[in-house]
Amino acid sequence: MNRVMAGEWTRREFVAGLAAASVVAGGGSAALAQTNLTGEAAMRELVAGNERFVAGKVTSFPEDLKILKEKTVSKQEPFAAVLSCADSRVPVEIIFDQSIGHVFVTRVAGNLVTPEIIASLEYGVAVLGVKAILVLGHSNCGAISAAIAAKEVPGQISVLYKHLIPGVAGANGDVPLAVKRNAAYQAKLLRESSTVIAKAIKDDGVKVASGVYDLGSGRVTLGD
């Protein structure tokens, strides 16, 4: 059994492996810190894009085809990453008015943090050079409601509960509050559970925050 299958890679080897993968996929050298934005500026750009979306003044769509053809075939240069719920009503690039290649998106029901999600976002930070990570919850989240109810469900759906219950604890059945608390909890997990992300926060000013998307108004409100 090789070391990857045995789960014996060290952190250093993991990051080196990500860089090597980027070289193979991109046909060039590993891309680190490709954006000139700071963490704070990257988060502000997400917020500004959401303001354009709410106002009905999106600018990203005319860029899509041109960018797809000219800039993203062999590489990607996202300035931010978003961990979103898998809910189909939360189209991440659209609500932040961002075009192809601008945002590195991971999605899972309940916008929860798992080893696979951490690994994906570490790739975004260590190889792609994203400067901000936003954990995005949303109103009327079915995963949060299910975790609060903790009822029997079919298949593997219940495996979500163990990841969500710590985040919704203390909300006392209040779904909107639970959504906000869960997003904040998952962002805290990212900051504290990943040495790659923690180092990037300290050394490179990477910003990790939480927020909630309101399905009705289209507005994203950042956490405290």
mmCIF file of N, CA, C and O in Angstrom, residues 79-151:
data_model
loop_
_atom_site.group_PDB
_atom_site.id
_atom_site.type_symbol
_atom_site.label_atom_id
_atom_site.label_comp_id
_atom_site.label_asym_id
_atom_site.label_seq_id
_atom_site.Cartn_x
_atom_site.Cartn_y
_atom_site.Cartn_z
ATOM 1 N N PHE A 79 -9.440 34.978 -6.297
ATOM 2 C CA PHE A 79 -8.961 35.843 -5.219
ATOM 3 C C PHE A 79 -9.569 35.456 -3.880
ATOM 4 O O PHE A 79 -9.062 35.847 -2.829
ATOM 5 N N ALA A 80 -10.660 34.688 -3.903
ATOM 6 C CA ALA A 80 -11.334 34.296 -2.676
ATOM 7 C C ALA A 80 -11.905 32.895 -2.814
ATOM 8 O O ALA A 80 -12.066 32.373 -3.926
ATOM 9 N N ALA A 81 -12.207 32.278 -1.671
ATOM 10 C CA ALA A 81 -12.851 30.966 -1.638
ATOM 11 C C ALA A 81 -14.134 31.091 -0.825
ATOM 12 O O ALA A 81 -14.209 31.882 0.123
ATOM 13 N N VAL A 82 -15.132 30.320 -1.199
ATOM 14 C CA VAL A 82 -16.403 30.308 -0.456
ATOM 15 C C VAL A 82 -16.774 28.865 -0.161
ATOM 16 O O VAL A 82 -16.798 28.024 -1.062
ATOM 17 N N LEU A 83 -17.056 28.586 1.112
ATOM 18 C CA LEU A 83 -17.634 27.304 1.518
ATOM 19 C C LEU A 83 -19.128 27.540 1.684
ATOM 20 O O LEU A 83 -19.559 28.225 2.604
ATOM 21 N N SER A 84 -19.902 26.977 0.775
ATOM 22 C CA SER A 84 -21.338 27.226 0.727
ATOM 23 C C SER A 84 -22.119 25.942 0.970
ATOM 24 O O SER A 84 -21.600 24.835 0.804
ATOM 25 N N CYS A 85 -23.380 26.103 1.336
ATOM 26 C CA CYS A 85 -24.303 24.983 1.374
ATOM 27 C C CYS A 85 -24.540 24.501 -0.056
ATOM 28 O O CYS A 85 -24.399 25.252 -1.022
ATOM 29 N N ALA A 86 -24.918 23.233 -0.192
ATOM 30 C CA ALA A 86 -25.184 22.663 -1.516
ATOM 31 C C ALA A 86 -26.529 23.112 -2.086
ATOM 32 O O ALA A 86 -26.837 22.798 -3.242
ATOM 33 N N ASP A 87 -27.301 23.855 -1.321
ATOM 34 C CA ASP A 87 -28.635 24.298 -1.735
ATOM 35 C C ASP A 87 -28.599 24.974 -3.110
ATOM 36 O O ASP A 87 -27.803 25.880 -3.345
ATOM 37 N N SER A 88 -29.484 24.544 -3.998
ATOM 38 C CA SER A 88 -29.491 25.053 -5.377
ATOM 39 C C SER A 88 -29.911 26.513 -5.475
ATOM 40 O O SER A 88 -29.742 27.145 -6.516
ATOM 41 N N ARG A 89 -30.445 27.060 -4.385
ATOM 42 C CA ARG A 89 -30.879 28.461 -4.384
ATOM 43 C C ARG A 89 -29.747 29.420 -4.024
ATOM 44 O O ARG A 89 -29.973 30.637 -3.895
ATOM 45 N N VAL A 90 -28.535 28.873 -3.862
ATOM 46 C CA VAL A 90 -27.387 29.695 -3.479
ATOM 47 C C VAL A 90 -26.304 29.594 -4.558
ATOM 48 O O VAL A 90 -25.280 28.935 -4.380
ATOM 49 N N PRO A 91 -26.509 30.254 -5.704
ATOM 50 C CA PRO A 91 -25.517 30.220 -6.787
ATOM 51 C C PRO A 91 -24.376 31.193 -6.466
ATOM 52 O O PRO A 91 -24.469 32.388 -6.735
ATOM 53 N N VAL A 92 -23.313 30.676 -5.922
ATOM 54 C CA VAL A 92 -22.284 31.510 -5.295
ATOM 55 C C VAL A 92 -21.738 32.589 -6.215
ATOM 56 O O VAL A 92 -21.709 33.778 -5.856
ATOM 57 N N GLU A 93 -21.262 32.218 -7.408
ATOM 58 C CA GLU A 93 -20.677 33.220 -8.301
ATOM 59 C C GLU A 93 -21.672 34.323 -8.653
ATOM 60 O O GLU A 93 -21.306 35.503 -8.755
ATOM 61 N N ILE A 94 -22.935 33.949 -8.822
ATOM 62 C CA ILE A 94 -23.943 34.939 -9.212
ATOM 63 C C ILE A 94 -24.207 35.925 -8.088
ATOM 64 O O ILE A 94 -24.262 37.141 -8.316
ATOM 65 N N ILE A 95 -24.385 35.436 -6.853
ATOM 66 C CA ILE A 95 -24.750 36.352 -5.762
ATOM 67 C C ILE A 95 -23.603 37.275 -5.366
ATOM 68 O O ILE A 95 -23.830 38.295 -4.705
ATOM 69 N N PHE A 96 -22.382 36.934 -5.778
ATOM 70 C CA PHE A 96 -21.251 37.829 -5.529
ATOM 71 C C PHE A 96 -20.808 38.537 -6.806
ATOM 72 O O PHE A 96 -19.773 39.211 -6.820
ATOM 73 N N ASP A 97 -21.574 38.403 -7.878
ATOM 74 C CA ASP A 97 -21.282 39.054 -9.154
ATOM 75 C C ASP A 97 -19.831 38.823 -9.568
ATOM 76 O O ASP A 97 -19.103 39.758 -9.894
ATOM 77 N N GLN A 98 -19.436 37.569 -9.566
ATOM 78 C CA GLN A 98 -18.071 37.201 -9.954
ATOM 79 C C GLN A 98 -18.113 36.269 -11.157
ATOM 80 O O GLN A 98 -19.013 35.453 -11.294
ATOM 81 N N SER A 99 -17.111 36.365 -11.996
ATOM 82 C CA SER A 99 -17.071 35.610 -13.233
ATOM 83 C C SER A 99 -16.252 34.333 -13.082
ATOM 84 O O SER A 99 -15.783 33.988 -11.997
ATOM 85 N N ILE A 100 -16.080 33.633 -14.183
ATOM 86 C CA ILE A 100 -15.351 32.371 -14.205
ATOM 87 C C ILE A 100 -13.924 32.570 -13.712
ATOM 88 O O ILE A 100 -13.219 33.478 -14.139
ATOM 89 N N GLY A 101 -13.505 31.713 -12.794
ATOM 90 C CA GLY A 101 -12.137 31.748 -12.305
ATOM 91 C C GLY A 101 -11.855 32.716 -11.182
ATOM 92 O O GLY A 101 -10.728 32.784 -10.701
ATOM 93 N N HIS A 102 -12.867 33.460 -10.722
ATOM 94 C CA HIS A 102 -12.632 34.456 -9.681
ATOM 95 C C HIS A 102 -12.805 33.920 -8.266
ATOM 96 O O HIS A 102 -12.188 34.438 -7.327
ATOM 97 N N VAL A 103 -13.685 32.916 -8.100
ATOM 98 C CA VAL A 103 -13.992 32.406 -6.763
ATOM 99 C C VAL A 103 -13.829 30.887 -6.743
ATOM 100 O O VAL A 103 -14.359 30.181 -7.607
ATOM 101 N N PHE A 104 -13.098 30.400 -5.752
ATOM 102 C CA PHE A 104 -12.878 28.970 -5.555
ATOM 103 C C PHE A 104 -13.967 28.476 -4.615
ATOM 104 O O PHE A 104 -13.991 28.831 -3.438
ATOM 105 N N VAL A 105 -14.887 27.656 -5.125
ATOM 106 C CA VAL A 105 -16.093 27.299 -4.377
ATOM 107 C C VAL A 105 -16.087 25.835 -3.955
ATOM 108 O O VAL A 105 -15.844 24.944 -4.767
ATOM 109 N N THR A 106 -16.343 25.600 -2.672
ATOM 110 C CA THR A 106 -16.606 24.262 -2.172
ATOM 111 C C THR A 106 -18.033 24.251 -1.636
ATOM 112 O O THR A 106 -18.475 25.235 -1.036
ATOM 113 N N ARG A 107 -18.739 23.136 -1.830
ATOM 114 C CA ARG A 107 -20.146 23.081 -1.418
ATOM 115 C C ARG A 107 -20.457 21.743 -0.765
ATOM 116 O O ARG A 107 -20.041 20.690 -1.244
ATOM 117 N N VAL A 108 -21.215 21.813 0.312
ATOM 118 C CA VAL A 108 -21.698 20.620 0.996
ATOM 119 C C VAL A 108 -22.907 21.049 1.835
ATOM 120 O O VAL A 108 -22.967 22.186 2.307
ATOM 121 N N ALA A 109 -23.877 20.155 1.976
ATOM 122 C CA ALA A 109 -25.081 20.487 2.752
ATOM 123 C C ALA A 109 -24.701 20.985 4.138
ATOM 124 O O ALA A 109 -23.910 20.364 4.848
ATOM 125 N N GLY A 110 -25.239 22.142 4.507
ATOM 126 C CA GLY A 110 -24.951 22.713 5.815
ATOM 127 C C GLY A 110 -23.652 23.476 5.895
ATOM 128 O O GLY A 110 -23.232 23.877 6.981
ATOM 129 N N ASN A 111 -22.988 23.707 4.730
ATOM 130 C CA ASN A 111 -21.703 24.421 4.682
ATOM 131 C C ASN A 111 -20.803 24.044 5.856
ATOM 132 O O ASN A 111 -20.271 24.887 6.574
ATOM 133 N N LEU A 112 -20.635 22.743 6.020
ATOM 134 C CA LEU A 112 -19.885 22.235 7.154
ATOM 135 C C LEU A 112 -18.454 21.867 6.765
ATOM 136 O O LEU A 112 -18.153 21.626 5.609
ATOM 137 N N VAL A 113 -17.587 21.838 7.780
ATOM 138 C CA VAL A 113 -16.177 21.555 7.579
ATOM 139 C C VAL A 113 -15.893 20.081 7.834
ATOM 140 O O VAL A 113 -16.214 19.552 8.902
ATOM 141 N N THR A 114 -15.315 19.413 6.846
ATOM 142 C CA THR A 114 -14.874 18.028 6.956
ATOM 143 C C THR A 114 -13.409 17.983 6.519
ATOM 144 O O THR A 114 -12.902 18.971 5.967
ATOM 145 N N PRO A 115 -12.715 16.869 6.725
ATOM 146 C CA PRO A 115 -11.331 16.788 6.246
ATOM 147 C C PRO A 115 -11.210 17.071 4.746
ATOM 148 O O PRO A 115 -10.248 17.708 4.304
ATOM 149 N N GLU A 116 -12.192 16.619 3.972
ATOM 150 C CA GLU A 116 -12.149 16.844 2.523
ATOM 151 C C GLU A 116 -12.305 18.319 2.184
ATOM 152 O O GLU A 116 -11.648 18.840 1.278
ATOM 153 N N ILE A 117 -13.189 18.999 2.905
ATOM 154 C CA ILE A 117 -13.381 20.439 2.696
ATOM 155 C C ILE A 117 -12.121 21.197 3.103
ATOM 156 O O ILE A 117 -11.669 22.110 2.393
ATOM 157 N N ILE A 118 -11.543 20.833 4.257
ATOM 158 C CA ILE A 118 -10.313 21.486 4.691
ATOM 159 C C ILE A 118 -9.217 21.313 3.639
ATOM 160 O O ILE A 118 -8.526 22.266 3.275
ATOM 161 N N ALA A 119 -9.073 20.080 3.131
ATOM 162 C CA ALA A 119 -8.049 19.819 2.123
ATOM 163 C C ALA A 119 -8.267 20.672 0.881
ATOM 164 O O ALA A 119 -7.315 21.230 0.313
ATOM 165 N N SER A 120 -9.519 20.791 0.453
ATOM 166 C CA SER A 120 -9.826 21.588 -0.734
ATOM 167 C C SER A 120 -9.471 23.056 -0.511
ATOM 168 O O SER A 120 -8.879 23.711 -1.380
ATOM 169 N N LEU A 121 -9.820 23.591 0.658
ATOM 170 C CA LEU A 121 -9.551 24.997 0.938
ATOM 171 C C LEU A 121 -8.067 25.240 1.193
ATOM 172 O O LEU A 121 -7.551 26.327 0.892
ATOM 173 N N GLU A 122 -7.376 24.255 1.736
ATOM 174 C CA GLU A 122 -5.918 24.368 1.854
ATOM 175 C C GLU A 122 -5.288 24.476 0.467
ATOM 176 O O GLU A 122 -4.323 25.228 0.282
ATOM 177 N N TYR A 123 -5.794 23.733 -0.478
ATOM 178 C CA TYR A 123 -5.317 23.838 -1.862
ATOM 179 C C TYR A 123 -5.539 25.259 -2.367
ATOM 180 O O TYR A 123 -4.651 25.858 -2.997
ATOM 181 N N GLY A 124 -6.736 25.804 -2.087
ATOM 182 C CA GLY A 124 -7.026 27.165 -2.525
ATOM 183 C C GLY A 124 -6.060 28.179 -1.959
ATOM 184 O O GLY A 124 -5.631 29.107 -2.646
ATOM 185 N N VAL A 125 -5.687 27.993 -0.689
ATOM 186 C CA VAL A 125 -4.773 28.927 -0.028
ATOM 187 C C VAL A 125 -3.327 28.685 -0.438
ATOM 188 O O VAL A 125 -2.607 29.607 -0.834
ATOM 189 N N ALA A 126 -2.880 27.422 -0.343
ATOM 190 C CA ALA A 126 -1.460 27.112 -0.518
ATOM 191 C C ALA A 126 -1.011 27.135 -1.971
ATOM 192 O O ALA A 126 0.128 27.483 -2.261
ATOM 193 N N VAL A 127 -1.885 26.774 -2.892
ATOM 194 C CA VAL A 127 -1.494 26.671 -4.290
ATOM 195 C C VAL A 127 -2.076 27.800 -5.135
ATOM 196 O O VAL A 127 -1.366 28.410 -5.931
ATOM 197 N N LEU A 128 -3.360 28.082 -4.954
ATOM 198 C CA LEU A 128 -4.005 29.100 -5.785
ATOM 199 C C LEU A 128 -3.822 30.509 -5.244
ATOM 200 O O LEU A 128 -4.015 31.479 -5.976
ATOM 201 N N GLY A 129 -3.489 30.630 -3.973
ATOM 202 C CA GLY A 129 -3.206 31.945 -3.406
ATOM 203 C C GLY A 129 -4.423 32.777 -3.056
ATOM 204 O O GLY A 129 -4.354 34.013 -3.060
ATOM 205 N N VAL A 130 -5.572 32.143 -2.746
ATOM 206 C CA VAL A 130 -6.745 32.932 -2.355
ATOM 207 C C VAL A 130 -6.444 33.693 -1.071
ATOM 208 O O VAL A 130 -5.715 33.214 -0.201
ATOM 209 N N LYS A 131 -7.023 34.873 -0.948
ATOM 210 C CA LYS A 131 -6.729 35.746 0.183
ATOM 211 C C LYS A 131 -7.880 35.848 1.188
ATOM 212 O O LYS A 131 -7.713 36.447 2.249
ATOM 213 N N ALA A 132 -9.024 35.290 0.852
ATOM 214 C CA ALA A 132 -10.159 35.329 1.769
ATOM 215 C C ALA A 132 -10.966 34.054 1.628
ATOM 216 O O ALA A 132 -11.107 33.515 0.527
ATOM 217 N N ILE A 133 -11.476 33.564 2.754
ATOM 218 C CA ILE A 133 -12.373 32.408 2.768
ATOM 219 C C ILE A 133 -13.636 32.825 3.509
ATOM 220 O O ILE A 133 -13.573 33.295 4.647
ATOM 221 N N LEU A 134 -14.770 32.644 2.847
ATOM 222 C CA LEU A 134 -16.058 32.972 3.462
ATOM 223 C C LEU A 134 -16.872 31.698 3.623
ATOM 224 O O LEU A 134 -17.127 30.984 2.653
ATOM 225 N N VAL A 135 -17.264 31.396 4.860
ATOM 226 C CA VAL A 135 -18.185 30.286 5.129
ATOM 227 C C VAL A 135 -19.592 30.862 5.081
ATOM 228 O O VAL A 135 -19.951 31.716 5.894
ATOM 229 N N LEU A 136 -20.383 30.406 4.117
ATOM 230 C CA LEU A 136 -21.653 31.055 3.813
ATOM 231 C C LEU A 136 -22.854 30.152 4.128
ATOM 232 O O LEU A 136 -23.103 29.166 3.449
ATOM 233 N N GLY A 137 -23.579 30.526 5.166
ATOM 234 C CA GLY A 137 -24.858 29.887 5.449
ATOM 235 C C GLY A 137 -25.962 30.613 4.701
ATOM 236 O O GLY A 137 -25.721 31.617 4.035
ATOM 237 N N HIS A 138 -27.185 30.115 4.798
ATOM 238 C CA HIS A 138 -28.299 30.795 4.117
ATOM 239 C C HIS A 138 -29.599 30.585 4.867
ATOM 240 O O HIS A 138 -29.753 29.619 5.628
ATOM 241 N N SER A 139 -30.534 31.476 4.662
ATOM 242 C CA SER A 139 -31.833 31.388 5.326
ATOM 243 C C SER A 139 -32.583 30.144 4.880
ATOM 244 O O SER A 139 -32.369 29.623 3.786
ATOM 245 N N ASN A 140 -33.476 29.662 5.744
ATOM 246 C CA ASN A 140 -34.304 28.485 5.453
ATOM 247 C C ASN A 140 -33.478 27.261 5.066
ATOM 248 O O ASN A 140 -33.841 26.515 4.151
ATOM 249 N N CYS A 141 -32.363 27.054 5.754
ATOM 250 C CA CYS A 141 -31.475 25.934 5.433
ATOM 251 C C CYS A 141 -32.067 24.619 5.922
ATOM 252 O O CYS A 141 -32.276 24.428 7.125
ATOM 253 N N GLY A 142 -32.333 23.712 4.997
ATOM 254 C CA GLY A 142 -32.920 22.435 5.352
ATOM 255 C C GLY A 142 -31.995 21.577 6.189
ATOM 256 O O GLY A 142 -32.445 20.847 7.085
ATOM 257 N N ALA A 143 -30.693 21.633 5.922
ATOM 258 C CA ALA A 143 -29.742 20.838 6.695
ATOM 259 C C ALA A 143 -29.723 21.283 8.156
ATOM 260 O O ALA A 143 -29.666 20.445 9.069
ATOM 261 N N ILE A 144 -29.768 22.586 8.372
ATOM 262 C CA ILE A 144 -29.785 23.102 9.747
ATOM 263 C C ILE A 144 -31.076 22.706 10.449
ATOM 264 O O ILE A 144 -31.068 22.265 11.602
ATOM 265 N N SER A 145 -32.206 22.844 9.757
ATOM 266 C CA SER A 145 -33.491 22.459 10.341
ATOM 267 C C SER A 145 -33.504 20.977 10.701
ATOM 268 O O SER A 145 -34.006 20.582 11.759
ATOM 269 N N ALA A 146 -32.940 20.143 9.825
ATOM 270 C CA ALA A 146 -32.900 18.705 10.079
ATOM 271 C C ALA A 146 -32.009 18.382 11.274
ATOM 272 O O ALA A 146 -32.341 17.506 12.087
ATOM 273 N N ALA A 147 -30.884 19.085 11.389
ATOM 274 C CA ALA A 147 -29.985 18.837 12.512
ATOM 275 C C ALA A 147 -30.641 19.217 13.829
ATOM 276 O O ALA A 147 -30.458 18.541 14.846
ATOM 277 N N ILE A 148 -31.412 20.295 13.827
ATOM 278 C CA ILE A 148 -32.112 20.713 15.038
ATOM 279 C C ILE A 148 -33.160 19.686 15.426
ATOM 280 O O ILE A 148 -33.292 19.300 16.591
ATOM 281 N N ALA A 149 -33.916 19.196 14.437
ATOM 282 C CA ALA A 149 -34.967 18.218 14.700
ATOM 283 C C ALA A 149 -34.390 16.844 15.046
ATOM 284 O O ALA A 149 -34.949 16.105 15.855
ATOM 285 N N ALA A 150 -33.248 16.516 14.394
ATOM 286 C CA ALA A 150 -32.559 15.239 14.629
ATOM 287 C C ALA A 150 -33.482 14.042 14.456
ATOM 288 O O ALA A 150 -33.389 13.062 15.197
ATOM 289 N N LYS A 151 -34.355 14.104 13.473
ATOM 290 C CA LYS A 151 -35.261 12.988 13.211
ATOM 291 C C LYS A 151 -34.571 11.932 12.349
ATOM 292 O O LYS A 151 -33.570 12.199 11.694
#
